[in-house]
Amino acid sequence: MGPAVVDSSASGSFGEWGPGDSLAVVIWNVNAGGGDLLRFIDSELSLACEAGGLLKGPHFTHFVLMIQEARRWSDDVPDVPAEAIVPWRVAPDPWPGEFTDIAEIARRCGLALVYVPSMRNGPDETEGKREDRGNAILSTLPLSDFVAIDLPFEGSRRVAVAATVRSADGDRLRVANLHFSVSSSLFRVFMTGNATRLREALGLVEALGILEESRGQAESIATTLGGDVNTYSAQETALRALWESFPESPEWDGKPTRGTFPTDHVFVRQGPMSRIELVEGSYRRIDDSYFSDHHARIIWLRIVE
């Protein structure tokens, strides 16, 4: 794989996040780069990237967009050594839009970016460039305190990505982007009863706890965790563990996000000293899939005045 990409400051003129302002937090699996991300940002997040990064909508002041299966298509991805074994290339279904890699989209839209690949996307070049894929966070606010968390290994390498955004008054919100496994190897399924996603969930919660303790925060920082949990049922133990650890999380609305399955979720922990709260009624599924195989989800967070 290539290196992580970090651009901590947005080049667009988005201003600050102040008391009473709403921040949209969005999760979306873009089907290995196949979702029409530029049109999604324009239509759903009111950011006209091709117009010089102009936020044109009245609904919220800022947004954080957490992407799973972001694809990097770049010369920065190295050649594969002859003896290496890498994952097969995952290519999205044909669609009528333009494929652009995640770093180029952030640049076009003037957004801050952290992208961490989880795995190679095929051994060969595509139109003269090589690919990897992983999780990305794009933001109208500056990003800091970047952390990449290797999840417990199951069927393939999975890396959660976390960063922090701040309000004008110093209120902090950690955002963490996850993508859990569909299943483990057949041997591990037989040996463990396929507790794959539960192990990944508990490992991620433990890692975030260690991170907070190491920085003296003791779970005081508000945290929003979300992404493709790959759950087949809303009763899965992985979801119950995450809801228990993030008690201010919105309830699942009963709507599937991939086919008939409730795969994608957002979790919220306010923190005892935080002024950041979930805007009631803001949690919803975005009904247009924009050529991905997943529907996105969105919540709004607000700083209490």
Short mmCIF file of C-alpha atoms in Angstrom, two decimals:
data_model
loop_
_atom_site.label_atom_id
_atom_site.label_comp_id
_atom_site.label_asym_id
_atom_site.label_seq_id
_atom_site.Cartn_x
_atom_site.Cartn_y
_atom_site.Cartn_z
CA MET A 1 0.00 0.00 0.00
CA GLY A 2 0.90 3.64 -0.20
CA PRO A 3 1.35 5.97 2.78
CA ALA A 4 -1.47 7.62 4.68
CA VAL A 5 -2.62 10.97 3.33
CA VAL A 6 -3.03 13.80 5.86
CA ASP A 7 -4.08 17.33 5.01
CA SER A 8 -5.10 18.79 8.34
CA SER A 9 -6.50 22.12 7.17
CA ALA A 10 -9.34 22.78 4.77
CA SER A 11 -8.36 25.10 1.93
CA GLY A 12 -11.95 26.28 1.52
CA SER A 13 -13.20 29.29 3.49
CA PHE A 14 -15.70 27.63 5.79
CA GLY A 15 -15.34 29.68 8.96
CA GLU A 16 -15.58 28.39 12.53
CA TRP A 17 -17.98 26.11 14.36
CA GLY A 18 -19.67 28.21 17.00
CA PRO A 19 -22.38 27.89 19.67
CA GLY A 20 -25.77 27.07 18.17
CA ASP A 21 -24.22 25.96 14.86
CA SER A 22 -24.97 22.46 13.58
CA LEU A 23 -22.28 20.05 12.40
CA ALA A 24 -23.39 17.24 10.10
CA VAL A 25 -21.62 13.90 10.55
CA VAL A 26 -22.11 11.56 7.60
CA ILE A 27 -21.07 7.94 7.04
CA TRP A 28 -21.03 6.28 3.63
CA ASN A 29 -19.54 3.15 2.07
CA VAL A 30 -18.81 4.23 -1.50
CA ASN A 31 -18.40 0.73 -2.99
CA ALA A 32 -14.66 0.83 -3.68
CA GLY A 33 -14.84 4.38 -5.01
CA GLY A 34 -17.92 3.71 -7.15
CA GLY A 35 -20.32 6.09 -5.43
CA ASP A 36 -20.78 9.47 -7.07
CA LEU A 37 -19.08 11.35 -4.25
CA LEU A 38 -18.91 14.76 -5.91
CA ARG A 39 -22.64 14.79 -6.65
CA PHE A 40 -23.35 13.46 -3.15
CA ILE A 41 -21.37 16.31 -1.57
CA ASP A 42 -23.19 18.85 -3.76
CA SER A 43 -26.72 17.48 -3.31
CA GLU A 44 -26.68 16.21 0.27
CA LEU A 45 -24.06 18.43 1.94
CA SER A 46 -24.70 21.62 -0.06
CA LEU A 47 -21.06 22.07 -1.02
CA ALA A 48 -20.53 23.11 -4.64
CA CYS A 49 -16.99 21.80 -5.13
CA GLU A 50 -16.69 22.96 -8.72
CA ALA A 51 -17.73 26.48 -7.66
CA GLY A 52 -14.66 27.00 -5.52
CA GLY A 53 -15.83 25.22 -2.36
CA LEU A 54 -18.95 27.25 -1.59
CA LEU A 55 -21.29 25.97 1.12
CA LYS A 56 -24.64 26.91 -0.39
CA GLY A 57 -27.14 25.39 2.06
CA PRO A 58 -28.74 26.76 5.26
CA HIS A 59 -29.11 23.49 7.17
CA PHE A 60 -25.73 23.21 8.90
CA THR A 61 -22.54 25.20 9.16
CA HIS A 62 -19.98 22.40 8.81
CA PHE A 63 -19.74 18.71 8.04
CA VAL A 64 -17.51 15.70 8.66
CA LEU A 65 -17.81 12.98 6.02
CA MET A 66 -16.54 9.50 6.94
CA ILE A 67 -16.00 7.29 3.90
CA GLN A 68 -15.50 3.52 3.84
CA GLU A 69 -13.98 1.76 0.82
CA ALA A 70 -12.36 5.00 -0.26
CA ARG A 71 -10.07 4.26 -3.16
CA ARG A 72 -6.70 5.89 -3.80
CA TRP A 73 -5.58 5.72 -7.43
CA SER A 74 -2.07 7.08 -7.48
CA ASP A 75 1.59 6.66 -8.34
CA ASP A 76 2.17 6.90 -4.56
CA VAL A 77 0.96 3.29 -4.31
CA PRO A 78 4.08 1.13 -4.82
CA ASP A 79 4.64 -1.73 -7.22
CA VAL A 80 3.86 -5.20 -5.89
CA PRO A 81 6.96 -7.35 -5.30
CA ALA A 82 6.94 -10.56 -7.29
CA GLU A 83 6.57 -12.77 -4.20
CA ALA A 84 3.76 -10.72 -2.57
CA ILE A 85 0.17 -11.90 -2.23
CA VAL A 86 -2.38 -9.07 -2.28
CA PRO A 87 -6.20 -8.86 -2.36
CA TRP A 88 -8.01 -9.01 -5.66
CA ARG A 89 -9.06 -5.71 -7.17
CA VAL A 90 -12.57 -4.65 -6.18
CA ALA A 91 -14.14 -2.62 -8.97
CA PRO A 92 -17.52 -0.90 -8.68
CA ASP A 93 -20.36 -1.54 -11.08
CA PRO A 94 -20.26 0.68 -14.17
CA TRP A 95 -21.81 4.09 -13.59
CA PRO A 96 -22.15 7.27 -15.67
CA GLY A 97 -19.88 9.45 -13.56
CA GLU A 98 -16.17 10.19 -13.31
CA PHE A 99 -13.95 8.14 -11.03
CA THR A 100 -11.66 10.35 -8.97
CA ASP A 101 -9.51 9.19 -6.08
CA ILE A 102 -10.19 10.34 -2.54
CA ALA A 103 -7.28 12.79 -2.29
CA GLU A 104 -8.30 14.51 -5.51
CA ILE A 105 -11.90 14.86 -4.28
CA ALA A 106 -10.71 16.49 -1.05
CA ARG A 107 -8.53 18.88 -3.03
CA ARG A 108 -11.33 19.83 -5.42
CA CYS A 109 -13.73 20.50 -2.56
CA GLY A 110 -11.24 22.33 -0.35
CA LEU A 111 -11.67 19.84 2.50
CA ALA A 112 -9.33 18.63 5.21
CA LEU A 113 -8.51 14.95 4.76
CA VAL A 114 -7.07 11.95 6.52
CA TYR A 115 -6.97 8.71 4.51
CA VAL A 116 -5.48 5.46 5.76
CA PRO A 117 -5.44 2.42 3.47
CA SER A 118 -6.37 -0.97 4.89
CA MET A 119 -5.34 -3.08 1.91
CA ARG A 120 -4.11 -3.10 -1.65
CA ASN A 121 -6.78 -2.98 -4.34
CA GLY A 122 -5.43 -5.55 -6.78
CA PRO A 123 -1.86 -6.23 -7.91
CA ASP A 124 -1.97 -4.52 -11.29
CA GLU A 125 -2.11 -1.02 -12.65
CA THR A 126 -5.33 0.60 -13.85
CA GLU A 127 -4.75 3.13 -16.61
CA GLY A 128 -1.13 3.43 -15.55
CA LYS A 129 -1.75 3.88 -11.79
CA ARG A 130 -1.95 1.58 -8.80
CA GLU A 131 -4.70 1.38 -6.16
CA ASP A 132 -5.30 0.81 -2.48
CA ARG A 133 -8.46 1.24 -0.42
CA GLY A 134 -9.42 2.08 3.14
CA ASN A 135 -11.15 4.65 5.35
CA ALA A 136 -11.14 8.42 4.94
CA ILE A 137 -12.38 11.43 6.90
CA LEU A 138 -13.12 14.64 4.98
CA SER A 139 -14.04 17.80 6.87
CA THR A 140 -14.81 21.48 6.48
CA LEU A 141 -13.16 21.93 9.90
CA PRO A 142 -9.44 21.41 10.59
CA LEU A 143 -8.54 17.87 11.65
CA SER A 144 -6.03 16.96 14.37
CA ASP A 145 -4.99 14.10 16.68
CA PHE A 146 -4.94 11.52 13.89
CA VAL A 147 -5.03 7.89 14.95
CA ALA A 148 -5.08 4.70 12.88
CA ILE A 149 -6.32 1.64 14.79
CA ASP A 150 -5.67 -1.85 13.47
CA LEU A 151 -8.73 -3.88 14.42
CA PRO A 152 -8.45 -7.50 15.64
CA PHE A 153 -7.53 -9.48 12.55
CA GLU A 154 -10.30 -11.67 11.20
CA GLY A 155 -10.68 -12.26 7.47
CA SER A 156 -8.64 -9.28 6.27
CA ARG A 157 -6.85 -6.22 7.59
CA ARG A 158 -9.21 -3.49 8.83
CA VAL A 159 -8.02 -0.08 10.03
CA ALA A 160 -10.29 2.38 11.83
CA VAL A 161 -9.38 6.05 11.46
CA ALA A 162 -9.98 8.73 14.11
CA ALA A 163 -9.41 12.48 14.23
CA THR A 164 -10.57 15.46 16.29
CA VAL A 165 -12.40 18.64 15.29
CA ARG A 166 -12.77 21.71 17.50
CA SER A 167 -15.24 24.53 17.91
CA ALA A 168 -14.32 28.21 18.08
CA ASP A 169 -14.51 27.94 21.89
CA GLY A 170 -12.35 24.81 22.09
CA ASP A 171 -15.08 22.17 22.35
CA ARG A 172 -13.63 18.92 21.04
CA LEU A 173 -15.30 16.15 19.09
CA ARG A 174 -13.50 12.94 18.19
CA VAL A 175 -14.81 11.27 15.04
CA ALA A 176 -13.92 7.65 14.31
CA ASN A 177 -14.55 5.83 11.05
CA LEU A 178 -14.93 2.04 11.04
CA HIS A 179 -15.46 -0.77 8.55
CA PHE A 180 -15.97 -4.21 10.09
CA SER A 181 -15.60 -7.60 8.40
CA VAL A 182 -18.39 -9.58 6.79
CA SER A 183 -17.01 -12.82 8.26
CA SER A 184 -13.81 -14.46 9.32
CA SER A 185 -12.10 -17.51 7.87
CA LEU A 186 -14.06 -20.75 7.89
CA PHE A 187 -11.77 -22.16 10.60
CA ARG A 188 -12.39 -19.19 12.91
CA VAL A 189 -16.13 -19.33 12.26
CA PHE A 190 -16.21 -22.97 13.41
CA MET A 191 -13.98 -22.26 16.43
CA THR A 192 -15.66 -19.06 17.64
CA GLY A 193 -19.25 -19.13 16.37
CA ASN A 194 -18.39 -16.16 14.12
CA ALA A 195 -18.07 -13.50 16.81
CA THR A 196 -16.06 -11.58 14.20
CA ARG A 197 -17.75 -8.19 14.45
CA LEU A 198 -18.11 -8.39 18.23
CA ARG A 199 -14.33 -8.87 18.57
CA GLU A 200 -13.74 -5.94 16.23
CA ALA A 201 -16.20 -3.75 18.15
CA LEU A 202 -14.72 -4.57 21.54
CA GLY A 203 -11.21 -4.06 20.21
CA LEU A 204 -12.09 -0.65 18.82
CA VAL A 205 -13.80 0.45 22.05
CA GLU A 206 -10.78 -0.72 24.05
CA ALA A 207 -8.38 1.13 21.77
CA LEU A 208 -10.34 4.38 22.04
CA GLY A 209 -10.38 3.98 25.82
CA ILE A 210 -6.61 3.48 25.92
CA LEU A 211 -6.19 6.55 23.73
CA GLU A 212 -8.30 8.70 26.06
CA GLU A 213 -6.51 7.46 29.17
CA SER A 214 -3.11 8.13 27.61
CA ARG A 215 -4.14 11.73 26.98
CA GLY A 216 -5.75 12.21 30.39
CA GLN A 217 -9.23 12.55 28.95
CA ALA A 218 -10.88 9.63 30.79
CA GLU A 219 -13.77 9.48 28.30
CA SER A 220 -14.50 13.20 28.74
CA ILE A 221 -14.22 13.98 25.05
CA ALA A 222 -17.38 13.77 22.95
CA THR A 223 -17.06 10.99 20.38
CA THR A 224 -18.98 10.02 17.26
CA LEU A 225 -18.21 6.59 15.86
CA GLY A 226 -19.72 5.30 12.66
CA GLY A 227 -19.41 3.37 9.46
CA ASP A 228 -20.13 0.04 7.81
CA VAL A 229 -20.62 -2.44 10.65
CA ASN A 230 -21.65 -5.15 8.13
CA THR A 231 -24.41 -6.36 10.43
CA TYR A 232 -27.17 -8.65 9.19
CA SER A 233 -29.52 -7.88 12.10
CA ALA A 234 -30.11 -4.97 14.45
CA GLN A 235 -29.88 -7.49 17.31
CA GLU A 236 -26.25 -8.44 16.69
CA THR A 237 -23.98 -8.46 19.72
CA ALA A 238 -21.55 -6.06 18.03
CA LEU A 239 -24.27 -3.40 17.81
CA ARG A 240 -25.38 -3.99 21.38
CA ALA A 241 -21.79 -3.59 22.60
CA LEU A 242 -21.38 -0.31 20.71
CA TRP A 243 -24.74 1.08 21.89
CA GLU A 244 -23.73 0.25 25.47
CA SER A 245 -20.41 2.08 25.07
CA PHE A 246 -22.03 5.06 23.30
CA PRO A 247 -25.18 5.68 25.36
CA GLU A 248 -26.31 8.86 23.56
CA SER A 249 -26.54 7.02 20.24
CA PRO A 250 -29.72 7.50 18.21
CA GLU A 251 -32.00 4.51 17.88
CA TRP A 252 -31.97 2.55 14.64
CA ASP A 253 -34.87 3.75 12.51
CA GLY A 254 -35.66 0.34 11.02
CA LYS A 255 -34.37 1.23 7.56
CA PRO A 256 -31.81 -0.99 5.79
CA THR A 257 -28.72 0.55 4.22
CA ARG A 258 -27.49 -2.29 2.01
CA GLY A 259 -30.15 -4.42 0.37
CA THR A 260 -32.40 -5.56 3.19
CA PHE A 261 -29.68 -5.43 5.87
CA PRO A 262 -28.99 -2.83 8.59
CA THR A 263 -25.29 -2.56 7.84
CA ASP A 264 -24.43 1.09 8.54
CA HIS A 265 -24.74 2.87 11.89
CA VAL A 266 -23.70 5.97 13.85
CA PHE A 267 -22.91 5.96 17.58
CA VAL A 268 -22.60 8.95 19.92
CA ARG A 269 -21.06 9.46 23.35
CA GLN A 270 -21.47 13.01 24.64
CA GLY A 271 -18.96 12.92 27.49
CA PRO A 272 -19.65 14.36 30.96
CA MET A 273 -17.94 17.71 30.32
CA SER A 274 -18.99 18.25 26.73
CA ARG A 275 -21.41 20.87 25.41
CA ILE A 276 -21.88 18.94 22.16
CA GLU A 277 -25.26 17.25 21.80
CA LEU A 278 -27.20 15.32 19.19
CA VAL A 279 -29.90 17.35 17.45
CA GLU A 280 -33.13 15.47 18.11
CA GLY A 281 -34.71 13.99 15.00
CA SER A 282 -31.67 14.62 12.81
CA TYR A 283 -30.56 10.99 12.40
CA ARG A 284 -31.70 9.54 9.09
CA ARG A 285 -30.83 7.42 6.09
CA ILE A 286 -30.13 9.21 2.81
CA ASP A 287 -32.44 7.49 0.36
CA ASP A 288 -30.48 8.08 -2.86
CA SER A 289 -27.55 5.65 -3.03
CA TYR A 290 -25.66 7.70 -5.66
CA PHE A 291 -24.54 4.50 -7.46
CA SER A 292 -23.03 2.90 -4.34
CA ASP A 293 -24.31 -0.39 -2.95
CA HIS A 294 -24.87 1.35 0.42
CA HIS A 295 -27.06 4.21 1.59
CA ALA A 296 -25.39 6.90 3.65
CA ARG A 297 -26.52 8.00 7.11
CA ILE A 298 -26.38 11.48 8.61
CA ILE A 299 -26.74 13.08 12.05
CA TRP A 300 -26.45 16.67 13.23
CA LEU A 301 -24.53 17.72 16.33
CA ARG A 302 -24.84 21.10 17.99
CA ILE A 303 -22.91 23.05 20.62
CA VAL A 304 -25.24 24.07 23.43
CA GLU A 305 -25.20 27.82 23.93
#
